[in-house]
Amino acid sequence: PVKVTKICCIGAGYVGGPTCAVIALKCPHITVTIVDLNQARVDAWNSPDFKLPIYEPGLEEVVREARGRNLFFSTDVDKGILEADLIFVSVNTPTKKSGVGAGFAADLNYVELATRRIAQVATSSKIVVEKSTVPCRTAESMRTILEANSKPNCHFDILSNPEFLAEGTAITDLFAPDRVLIGSLQTPEGISACASLTEVYANWVPKDRILNVGLWSSELSKLAANAMLAQRISSINALSAICEATGANIDEVAHAIGYDTRIGPKFLKASVGFGGSCFQKDILNLVYLSESLHLPEVAAYWRQVVEMNEHQKRRFSKRVVDTMFNTITGKRIAVLGFAFKADTGDTRESAAITLIRDFQSEKAYVNVYDPQVVEEQIWTDLAEASPLVPEEQIKKQVRICKSAMEACKDAEAVVIATEWKEFNEINWEEVYQSMNKPAFVFDGRLLVDAEKLRNIGFKVVTIGRP
Ligand code: NAD
Ligand code: UDX
């Protein structure tokens, strides 16, 4: 197997940045260059005061140690490709917005452009690694493109190495992954390329956690893992609706079923709905794949996971309106949290966006506060969520606040949309004093101590409780 000494990563996003920064940290003998077309993003990665483009606990320390030593960020994609012996393709693969498969299929345009660039620029053999989440058999298309466009004497081996990190815990996930999955063709060349990448990870990951499988299994496993994780959340959220109607308590139910070692206790937190850039996109991708394979029942099965999630968000907004005497027109609602989960500034598919859109269409006023999300992002997301509402109208109804306290002042209701730890440390007595009465708290994250809040005087509504 080739001994890897130079790695290039195409795509300096949520995955490429942290993943390859950790490879650089753990492998000081390997030079890692992360390239991206987005100048502003690369500048932020290179910023002298470490104002990195993404917020991720522990990331700054990693970049501080490795940047300039064997970790580099650049917009010179071609130079990165030319010099590397192994190239990660870690570009975005969003859901297609138009054309065939719109709304379901993954948009593979960025993967294809990156692949074509590799073929055009490379003057020596490379191992090309699919890091992006892609539909099953994408590696085949990549190989066809590479082989049709390469120079003589350039040979490309393609590996699939999907990433399982979760945002907010990316660095701990990368330091101690449950597993690293590497898929390759089961040919001598494929197996040898797989050994090269295995050696890179073996610098810090125990060998028995590095799984070598076939290329197609690897690609499909990524979609399967996300589909099954999301399915767990939709299952617990479906049960939360039954709890609200019956008097059962979803936390107790989750606790009780999680004790079964076959089910396990993790990832059973009922919520206002899952968000993030991956779950919905990857399930829809699986739905599309199933349909293309003429498996409509399989497609319908997975589609239901996303539909249940949509239902959960709608159900929650409706419960807010119903509880507040069937109208929130003209009322002020404080939404705490805008990110799709705690410990990230990422807002992609965040449930908060849907909730605020719903509150806006009920003609409520919304105060929003999030500790990490930048103001500009909130405006962009809200504008995209209500394309028919003029920007001035949105700005009239929504105010972005600098603290939870400021957001709650003079509000009639507080809605907890993200489970930021600091929302637990709020001085609720003070919040209560500053609010209009009756003061409601809607906990979409099972975060606060409902009893304590009731004792202060709040009317508390919690997901999965009557
Ligand atoms: P992202 O949008 O944050 O980053 C992708 C980057 O690629 C962007 O900065 C973009 O400018 C760059 N890019 C696109 N085309 C390029 C090209 N031709 N040359 C150079 N740069 C190019 O996306 P992300 O969240 O990092 O996700 C990347 C992939 O990883 C996706 O397929 C996603 O499904 C998968 N994934 C994401 C997560 C996650 O938690 N975000 C987890 C696992 C897997
Ligand atoms: C997910 C997968 O976990 C990760 O392995 C994959 O690589 C990318 O997609 P991510 O989307 O970053 O990671 O975060 P995750 O922790 O999975 O949370 C996704 C959404 O589900 C969040 O909105 C979160 O709040 C929600 N969630 C999670 C719940 O509502 N309940 C839970 O029990 C767990």
Coordinates of C-alpha atoms and ligand atoms in Angstrom, one line a residue:
P1 CA 0.0 0.0 0.0
V2 CA 1.0 3.6 -0.7
K3 CA 2.2 5.4 2.4
V4 CA 0.2 8.6 2.6
T5 CA 2.2 11.7 3.4
K6 CA 0.1 14.4 1.7
I7 CA -3.7 14.7 2.1
C8 CA -5.9 17.2 0.3
C9 CA -9.5 17.7 1.5
I10 CA -11.9 19.4 -1.0
G11 CA -14.5 21.2 1.1
A12 CA -13.8 23.1 4.2
G13 CA -17.3 22.8 5.8
Y14 CA -18.7 21.2 8.9
V15 CA -17.3 17.8 7.9
G16 CA -14.1 18.5 5.9
G17 CA -12.8 21.2 8.4
P18 CA -13.0 19.3 11.7
T19 CA -12.3 15.9 10.2
C20 CA -9.1 16.9 8.4
A21 CA -8.0 19.2 11.3
V22 CA -8.1 16.2 13.6
I23 CA -6.2 14.0 11.0
A24 CA -3.5 16.7 11.0
L25 CA -3.4 16.9 14.8
K26 CA -3.1 13.1 15.2
C27 CA -0.7 12.6 12.2
P28 CA 2.1 15.2 12.4
H29 CA 4.0 13.3 9.7
I30 CA 1.2 14.0 7.2
T31 CA 0.7 17.4 5.5
V32 CA -3.0 18.1 5.3
T33 CA -4.4 20.9 3.1
I34 CA -8.1 21.7 3.2
V35 CA -9.2 23.6 0.1
D36 CA -12.5 25.3 -0.7
L37 CA -13.8 27.7 -3.4
N38 CA -15.4 29.9 -0.8
Q39 CA -12.8 32.6 0.0
A40 CA -14.6 34.0 3.0
R41 CA -14.7 30.5 4.6
V42 CA -11.0 29.9 4.0
D43 CA -10.1 33.3 5.3
A44 CA -12.1 32.5 8.5
W45 CA -10.2 29.2 8.9
N46 CA -7.0 31.2 8.5
S47 CA -8.0 34.1 10.7
P48 CA -5.2 35.2 13.0
D49 CA -7.5 35.4 16.1
F50 CA -9.1 32.0 15.3
K51 CA -12.5 33.3 14.5
L52 CA -13.3 30.0 12.7
P53 CA -16.2 29.7 10.3
I54 CA -18.0 27.1 12.5
Y55 CA -18.6 26.8 16.2
E56 CA -17.6 23.4 17.6
P57 CA -16.4 22.8 21.1
G58 CA -12.7 21.9 21.1
L59 CA -12.1 22.7 17.5
E60 CA -10.2 25.9 18.1
E61 CA -7.6 24.1 20.2
V62 CA -7.1 21.5 17.5
V63 CA -6.6 24.2 14.8
R64 CA -4.4 26.3 17.1
E65 CA -2.0 23.3 17.5
A66 CA -1.9 22.0 13.9
R67 CA -2.4 25.1 11.7
G68 CA 0.8 26.2 10.1
R69 CA 2.5 23.1 11.3
N70 CA 1.0 20.4 9.0
L71 CA -2.5 21.8 8.5
F72 CA -3.2 24.4 5.8
F73 CA -6.3 26.1 4.5
S74 CA -6.4 27.4 0.9
T75 CA -8.5 28.4 -2.0
D76 CA -5.9 26.9 -4.4
V77 CA -7.8 23.7 -5.2
D78 CA -5.6 22.7 -8.1
K79 CA -2.4 22.9 -6.1
G80 CA -4.0 20.9 -3.3
I81 CA -5.0 18.2 -5.8
L82 CA -1.6 18.1 -7.6
E83 CA 0.4 17.6 -4.4
A84 CA -1.7 15.1 -2.6
D85 CA -1.5 11.3 -2.6
L86 CA -4.9 11.0 -1.0
I87 CA -7.9 13.3 -1.6
F88 CA -11.0 13.5 0.5
V89 CA -14.1 14.8 -1.4
S90 CA -16.1 16.5 1.4
V91 CA -18.3 18.9 -0.5
N92 CA -22.0 19.5 0.1
T93 CA -24.7 17.1 -1.3
P94 CA -27.9 19.0 -0.6
T95 CA -31.4 17.8 -1.6
K96 CA -32.1 18.8 -5.3
K97 CA -34.4 21.8 -5.6
S98 CA -35.4 21.3 -9.2
G99 CA -35.3 18.8 -12.0
V100 CA -35.6 15.0 -11.8
G101 CA -35.9 13.9 -8.2
A102 CA -36.5 17.5 -6.9
G103 CA -37.2 17.5 -3.2
F104 CA -35.7 14.0 -2.7
A105 CA -32.6 13.1 -4.6
A106 CA -29.2 14.3 -3.6
D107 CA -27.7 17.1 -5.7
L108 CA -24.4 15.5 -6.9
N109 CA -23.3 18.5 -8.9
Y110 CA -20.7 19.5 -6.4
V111 CA -19.3 16.0 -6.1
E112 CA -19.1 15.7 -9.9
L113 CA -17.4 19.1 -10.3
A114 CA -14.8 18.2 -7.7
T115 CA -14.2 14.8 -9.3
R116 CA -13.8 16.4 -12.7
R117 CA -11.3 18.8 -11.3
I118 CA -9.3 16.0 -9.8
A119 CA -9.2 14.2 -13.2
Q120 CA -8.2 17.4 -15.1
V121 CA -5.5 18.5 -12.7
A122 CA -3.8 15.3 -11.4
T123 CA -0.5 14.3 -13.0
S124 CA 0.0 11.3 -10.7
S125 CA -2.0 8.5 -9.2
K126 CA -4.3 9.3 -6.3
I127 CA -6.5 7.6 -3.8
V128 CA -9.9 9.5 -4.0
V129 CA -12.1 9.2 -0.9
E130 CA -15.8 9.9 -0.9
K131 CA -16.4 11.7 2.4
S132 CA -19.6 13.3 1.5
T133 CA -22.8 11.4 2.0
V134 CA -23.9 10.1 -1.4
P135 CA -26.4 7.7 -2.8
C136 CA -25.4 4.1 -3.2
R137 CA -23.1 3.5 -6.3
T138 CA -21.9 7.1 -6.6
A139 CA -18.3 5.8 -6.5
E140 CA -19.0 4.1 -9.8
S141 CA -19.9 7.4 -11.4
M142 CA -16.8 9.0 -9.9
R143 CA -14.6 6.3 -11.3
T144 CA -16.1 6.6 -14.8
I145 CA -15.5 10.4 -14.7
L146 CA -12.0 10.0 -13.4
E147 CA -11.0 7.3 -15.9
A148 CA -12.5 9.1 -18.9
N149 CA -10.6 12.3 -18.2
S150 CA -7.3 11.3 -16.6
K151 CA -3.8 11.7 -18.1
P152 CA -1.8 8.6 -19.0
N153 CA -0.2 6.8 -16.1
C154 CA -2.6 8.3 -13.6
H155 CA -4.5 5.7 -11.8
F156 CA -7.3 6.4 -9.4
D157 CA -8.6 4.2 -6.5
I158 CA -11.9 5.2 -5.0
L159 CA -12.8 4.6 -1.4
S160 CA -15.9 5.4 0.5
N161 CA -15.3 6.7 4.0
P162 CA -18.5 8.2 5.3
E163 CA -18.4 10.5 8.3
F164 CA -20.5 9.8 11.4
L165 CA -19.6 12.8 13.5
A166 CA -22.5 14.7 15.0
E167 CA -22.3 18.5 15.2
G168 CA -21.7 19.9 18.7
T169 CA -19.6 16.8 19.6
A170 CA -17.5 16.6 16.4
I171 CA -14.2 16.7 18.1
T172 CA -14.9 14.1 20.7
D173 CA -16.5 12.0 18.0
L174 CA -13.5 12.3 15.8
F175 CA -11.0 11.6 18.7
A176 CA -12.8 8.4 19.7
P177 CA -15.1 7.3 16.9
D178 CA -17.5 4.3 17.5
R179 CA -16.1 3.1 14.2
V180 CA -14.4 4.3 11.1
L181 CA -16.0 2.8 8.0
I182 CA -13.9 2.3 4.8
G183 CA -15.5 0.7 1.7
S184 CA -13.4 -0.4 -1.3
L185 CA -13.7 -2.6 -4.3
Q186 CA -12.6 -6.1 -3.3
T187 CA -9.9 -6.0 -6.0
P188 CA -6.1 -6.1 -5.1
E189 CA -5.9 -2.3 -5.9
G190 CA -9.0 -1.5 -3.9
I191 CA -7.8 -3.5 -0.9
S192 CA -4.4 -1.9 -1.1
A193 CA -5.9 1.6 -1.2
C194 CA -8.1 0.7 1.8
A195 CA -5.0 -0.4 3.7
S196 CA -3.4 3.0 3.0
L197 CA -6.3 4.9 4.5
T198 CA -6.6 2.5 7.4
E199 CA -3.0 3.3 8.3
V200 CA -3.9 7.0 8.5
Y201 CA -6.7 6.4 11.0
A202 CA -4.7 3.7 12.9
N203 CA -2.5 6.6 14.2
W204 CA -5.2 7.1 16.8
V205 CA -8.1 4.8 16.2
P206 CA -7.8 1.2 17.5
K207 CA -7.6 -1.2 14.6
D208 CA -10.7 -3.2 15.7
R209 CA -12.8 -0.1 15.2
I210 CA -11.7 0.4 11.6
L211 CA -14.2 -1.6 9.5
N212 CA -13.3 -2.5 6.0
V213 CA -16.3 -3.4 3.8
G214 CA -17.3 -3.4 0.2
L215 CA -17.8 0.0 -1.5
W216 CA -21.6 -0.2 -1.9
S217 CA -22.2 -1.4 1.6
S218 CA -20.2 1.5 2.9
E219 CA -22.2 4.0 0.9
L220 CA -25.5 2.5 1.9
S221 CA -24.5 2.2 5.6
K222 CA -24.2 5.9 5.9
L223 CA -27.8 6.4 4.7
A224 CA -28.9 3.5 6.8
A225 CA -27.3 4.8 10.0
N226 CA -29.0 8.2 9.7
A227 CA -32.3 6.7 8.7
M228 CA -32.3 4.4 11.7
L229 CA -31.3 7.2 14.1
A230 CA -33.9 9.5 12.8
Q231 CA -36.5 6.7 12.9
R232 CA -35.8 6.4 16.7
I233 CA -36.6 10.1 17.2
S234 CA -39.7 9.9 15.1
S235 CA -40.8 6.8 17.1
I236 CA -40.3 8.5 20.4
N237 CA -42.0 11.7 19.1
A238 CA -45.0 9.6 17.9
L239 CA -45.2 8.2 21.4
S240 CA -45.0 11.7 22.9
A241 CA -48.3 12.5 21.2
I242 CA -49.9 9.4 22.9
C243 CA -48.4 10.5 26.2
E244 CA -49.9 14.0 25.9
A245 CA -53.3 12.5 25.3
T246 CA -53.2 9.8 27.9
G247 CA -51.3 11.1 31.0
A248 CA -48.2 8.9 30.4
N249 CA -44.9 10.8 30.6
I250 CA -42.6 10.4 27.6
D251 CA -39.4 10.7 29.8
E252 CA -40.6 7.8 31.9
V253 CA -41.5 5.8 28.9
A254 CA -38.1 6.4 27.3
H255 CA -36.4 5.5 30.5
A256 CA -38.4 2.3 30.8
I257 CA -37.9 1.1 27.3
G258 CA -34.2 2.2 27.2
Y259 CA -33.4 -0.2 30.0
D260 CA -34.0 -3.0 27.5
T261 CA -30.4 -3.6 26.4
R262 CA -31.7 -4.4 22.9
I263 CA -33.2 -0.9 22.7
G264 CA -30.6 1.0 24.7
P265 CA -31.0 4.4 26.4
K266 CA -29.5 6.8 23.8
F267 CA -31.2 8.9 21.3
L268 CA -34.7 8.6 22.8
K269 CA -35.3 12.2 23.8
A270 CA -38.6 13.5 22.6
S271 CA -38.3 16.9 21.0
V272 CA -40.0 19.5 18.9
G273 CA -38.6 17.6 15.9
F274 CA -35.2 16.7 14.6
G275 CA -33.3 19.2 12.5
G276 CA -29.8 19.4 11.0
S277 CA -28.4 19.1 7.6
C278 CA -28.4 15.3 7.5
F279 CA -31.4 13.4 8.7
Q280 CA -34.1 14.7 6.4
K281 CA -31.8 14.9 3.4
D282 CA -30.4 11.4 3.8
I283 CA -33.8 9.8 4.4
L284 CA -35.3 11.5 1.4
N285 CA -32.3 10.3 -0.5
L286 CA -33.0 6.8 0.7
V287 CA -36.7 7.2 -0.3
Y288 CA -35.6 8.3 -3.8
L289 CA -33.2 5.4 -4.1
S290 CA -35.9 3.0 -3.0
E291 CA -38.3 4.4 -5.6
S292 CA -35.7 4.2 -8.3
L293 CA -35.2 0.6 -7.5
H294 CA -39.0 0.0 -7.8
L295 CA -39.5 -0.6 -4.1
P296 CA -42.5 1.7 -3.4
E297 CA -43.4 0.1 0.0
V298 CA -39.8 0.5 1.2
A299 CA -39.9 4.2 0.1
A300 CA -43.2 4.8 1.9
Y301 CA -41.8 3.3 5.1
W302 CA -38.9 5.6 5.3
R303 CA -40.8 8.6 4.0
Q304 CA -43.0 8.3 7.1
V305 CA -40.1 9.1 9.4
V306 CA -39.9 12.5 7.8
E307 CA -43.6 13.0 7.8
M308 CA -43.8 12.2 11.5
N309 CA -41.2 14.8 12.1
E310 CA -43.2 17.4 10.2
H311 CA -46.2 16.4 12.1
Q312 CA -44.4 16.9 15.4
K313 CA -43.4 20.4 14.5
R314 CA -47.0 21.3 13.4
R315 CA -48.4 19.6 16.5
F316 CA -46.2 21.7 18.8
S317 CA -47.1 25.1 17.1
K318 CA -50.7 24.1 17.4
R319 CA -50.4 23.3 21.0
V320 CA -48.9 26.7 21.7
V321 CA -51.8 28.4 19.9
D322 CA -54.5 26.1 21.6
T323 CA -53.0 26.7 25.0
M324 CA -52.9 30.4 24.7
F325 CA -56.7 30.6 24.4
N326 CA -56.7 29.8 20.6
T327 CA -55.0 33.0 19.5
I328 CA -51.5 34.4 19.6
T329 CA -52.4 37.4 17.3
G330 CA -50.5 40.4 18.6
K331 CA -48.9 38.4 21.5
R332 CA -45.2 38.4 22.0
I333 CA -43.5 35.0 22.1
A334 CA -39.9 34.5 23.2
V335 CA -38.2 31.7 21.3
L336 CA -35.1 30.5 23.1
G337 CA -32.7 28.8 20.7
F338 CA -32.5 28.9 17.0
A339 CA -29.8 26.3 16.2
F340 CA -31.0 22.8 15.3
K341 CA -29.4 21.4 18.5
A342 CA -27.2 22.7 21.4
D343 CA -23.5 23.4 21.0
T344 CA -23.6 24.4 17.4
G345 CA -24.3 27.6 15.4
D346 CA -25.7 25.5 12.6
T347 CA -29.4 26.2 11.7
R348 CA -30.0 24.0 8.8
E349 CA -33.5 22.4 9.0
S350 CA -33.8 23.7 12.6
A351 CA -37.2 23.2 14.1
A352 CA -37.1 26.8 15.4
I353 CA -37.4 28.1 11.8
T354 CA -40.6 26.3 11.3
L355 CA -42.0 27.4 14.7
I356 CA -41.2 31.0 14.1
R357 CA -42.7 30.9 10.7
D358 CA -45.9 29.4 12.2
F359 CA -46.0 32.1 14.9
Q360 CA -45.5 34.8 12.3
S361 CA -48.4 33.5 10.2
E362 CA -50.6 33.6 13.4
K363 CA -49.6 37.3 13.5
A364 CA -47.7 37.0 16.7
Y365 CA -44.5 39.0 17.6
V366 CA -41.4 36.9 18.1
N367 CA -38.3 37.7 20.2
V368 CA -35.5 35.2 19.4
Y369 CA -32.3 34.5 21.2
D370 CA -29.6 32.0 20.5
P371 CA -26.1 32.0 22.0
Q372 CA -24.2 31.0 18.8
V373 CA -26.3 31.7 15.7
V374 CA -25.3 35.0 14.0
E375 CA -28.0 37.5 13.4
E376 CA -27.6 37.5 9.6
Q377 CA -28.2 33.8 9.5
I378 CA -31.5 34.1 11.4
W379 CA -32.8 36.7 8.9
T380 CA -31.7 34.5 5.9
D381 CA -33.5 31.5 7.3
L382 CA -36.7 33.3 8.1
A383 CA -36.8 34.9 4.7
E384 CA -36.3 31.5 3.0
A385 CA -39.0 30.0 5.2
S386 CA -41.6 32.6 4.2
P387 CA -40.8 33.5 0.6
L388 CA -44.0 35.3 0.0
V389 CA -43.7 37.6 3.1
P390 CA -41.9 40.9 2.4
E391 CA -38.6 41.3 4.4
E392 CA -40.0 44.5 6.2
Q393 CA -42.9 42.5 7.4
I394 CA -40.6 39.8 8.9
K395 CA -38.5 42.5 10.5
K396 CA -41.6 44.1 12.0
Q397 CA -42.7 40.8 13.6
V398 CA -39.3 39.4 14.7
R399 CA -36.7 40.9 17.0
I400 CA -33.3 39.3 17.6
C401 CA -32.2 39.6 21.2
K402 CA -28.8 39.5 22.9
S403 CA -29.9 37.4 25.9
A404 CA -32.6 35.1 27.1
M405 CA -33.6 37.7 29.6
E406 CA -34.1 40.4 27.0
A407 CA -36.1 38.0 24.8
C408 CA -38.5 37.1 27.6
K409 CA -39.1 40.6 28.8
D410 CA -42.8 41.6 28.2
A411 CA -43.5 38.3 26.5
E412 CA -46.6 36.2 27.1
A413 CA -44.9 32.9 26.4
V414 CA -41.4 31.4 26.3
V415 CA -40.8 28.6 23.8
I416 CA -37.7 26.5 24.3
A417 CA -36.6 25.3 20.9
T418 CA -32.9 24.3 21.5
E419 CA -31.5 22.5 24.5
W420 CA -28.8 25.0 25.3
K421 CA -27.4 24.4 28.8
E422 CA -27.6 28.1 29.6
F423 CA -31.5 28.0 29.4
N424 CA -31.4 25.8 32.4
E425 CA -29.4 28.3 34.3
I426 CA -31.8 31.2 33.6
N427 CA -33.1 33.1 36.6
W428 CA -36.8 32.0 36.1
E429 CA -38.0 34.1 39.0
E430 CA -36.7 37.2 37.3
V431 CA -38.1 36.1 34.0
Y432 CA -41.5 35.6 35.5
Q433 CA -41.5 39.1 37.0
S434 CA -40.7 40.6 33.6
M435 CA -43.4 38.8 31.6
N436 CA -47.1 39.4 31.0
K437 CA -49.4 37.2 32.9
P438 CA -50.5 34.4 32.6
A439 CA -46.9 33.6 31.7
F440 CA -46.5 30.4 29.7
V441 CA -43.4 28.2 29.1
F442 CA -43.5 25.7 26.3
D443 CA -40.7 23.3 26.7
G444 CA -40.0 21.6 23.3
R445 CA -36.8 20.0 24.6
L446 CA -37.7 18.5 28.0
L447 CA -35.1 20.8 29.4
V448 CA -36.6 22.7 32.4
D449 CA -37.8 21.5 35.7
A450 CA -41.6 22.0 35.1
E451 CA -42.5 21.6 38.8
K452 CA -40.1 24.3 39.8
L453 CA -41.4 26.7 37.2
R454 CA -45.0 25.9 38.2
N455 CA -44.2 26.9 41.7
I456 CA -42.9 30.2 40.5
G457 CA -46.3 30.8 38.8
F458 CA -45.7 29.8 35.2
K459 CA -48.1 27.7 33.2
V460 CA -45.8 25.0 31.8
V461 CA -46.5 22.9 28.8
T462 CA -44.0 20.1 28.1
I463 CA -43.7 17.9 25.1
G464 CA -44.9 14.3 25.9
R465 CA -46.7 15.3 29.0
P466 CA -50.4 16.0 29.5
Ligands
NAD1 P1 -20.8 22.3 4.0 O1 -21.7 23.0 3.1 O2 -20.6 22.9 5.4 O3 -19.3 22.3 3.3 C1 -19.1 21.9 2.0 C2 -18.0 22.9 1.4 O4 -17.6 22.4 0.1 C3 -18.5 24.3 1.2 O5 -17.7 25.2 2.0 C4 -18.3 24.5 -0.3 O6 -17.9 25.8 -0.6 C5 -17.3 23.5 -0.6 N1 -17.3 23.1 -2.1 C6 -18.4 22.7 -2.8 N2 -17.9 22.4 -4.1 C7 -16.6 22.6 -4.1 C8 -15.6 22.4 -5.1 N3 -15.9 21.9 -6.3 N4 -14.3 22.7 -4.8 C9 -14.0 23.1 -3.6 N5 -14.9 23.3 -2.6 C10 -16.2 23.0 -2.8 O7 -21.2 20.8 4.1 P2 -20.9 19.8 5.3 O8 -22.0 19.9 6.4 O9 -19.5 19.8 5.6 O10 -21.3 18.4 4.6 C11 -20.4 17.8 3.6 C12 -20.8 16.4 3.3 O11 -20.7 15.6 4.5 C13 -22.3 16.3 2.9 O12 -22.4 15.3 1.9 C14 -23.0 15.8 4.2 O13 -24.1 15.1 3.9 C15 -21.9 15.0 4.8 N6 -22.1 14.9 6.3 C16 -22.4 16.0 7.1 C17 -22.4 15.9 8.4 C18 -22.7 17.1 9.3 O14 -22.9 16.9 10.5 N7 -22.8 18.3 8.8 C19 -22.1 14.7 9.1 C20 -21.8 13.6 8.3 C21 -21.8 13.7 6.9
UDX2 C1 -26.4 13.3 12.7 C2 -25.9 11.9 13.1 O1 -26.0 11.8 14.6 C3 -24.4 11.8 12.8 O2 -24.0 10.5 13.1 C4 -24.3 12.1 11.3 O3 -22.9 12.0 10.9 C5 -24.9 13.4 10.9 O4 -26.2 13.5 11.3 P1 -26.3 15.8 13.7 O5 -27.4 16.1 12.8 O6 -25.1 16.7 13.7 O7 -25.7 14.3 13.5 O8 -26.9 15.8 15.2 P2 -27.7 14.7 16.1 O9 -27.1 14.7 17.4 O10 -27.9 13.4 15.4 O11 -29.1 15.4 16.2 C6 -30.0 15.6 15.1 C7 -31.3 16.2 15.5 O12 -32.0 15.2 16.3 C8 -31.2 17.4 16.4 O13 -32.1 18.4 16.0 C9 -31.4 16.9 17.8 O14 -31.9 17.9 18.6 C10 -32.4 15.8 17.5 N1 -32.5 14.8 18.5 C11 -31.4 14.0 18.8 C12 -33.7 14.6 19.2 O15 -34.7 15.2 19.0 N2 -33.7 13.6 20.2 C13 -32.7 12.8 20.4 O16 -32.8 11.9 21.3 C14 -31.5 13.0 19.7

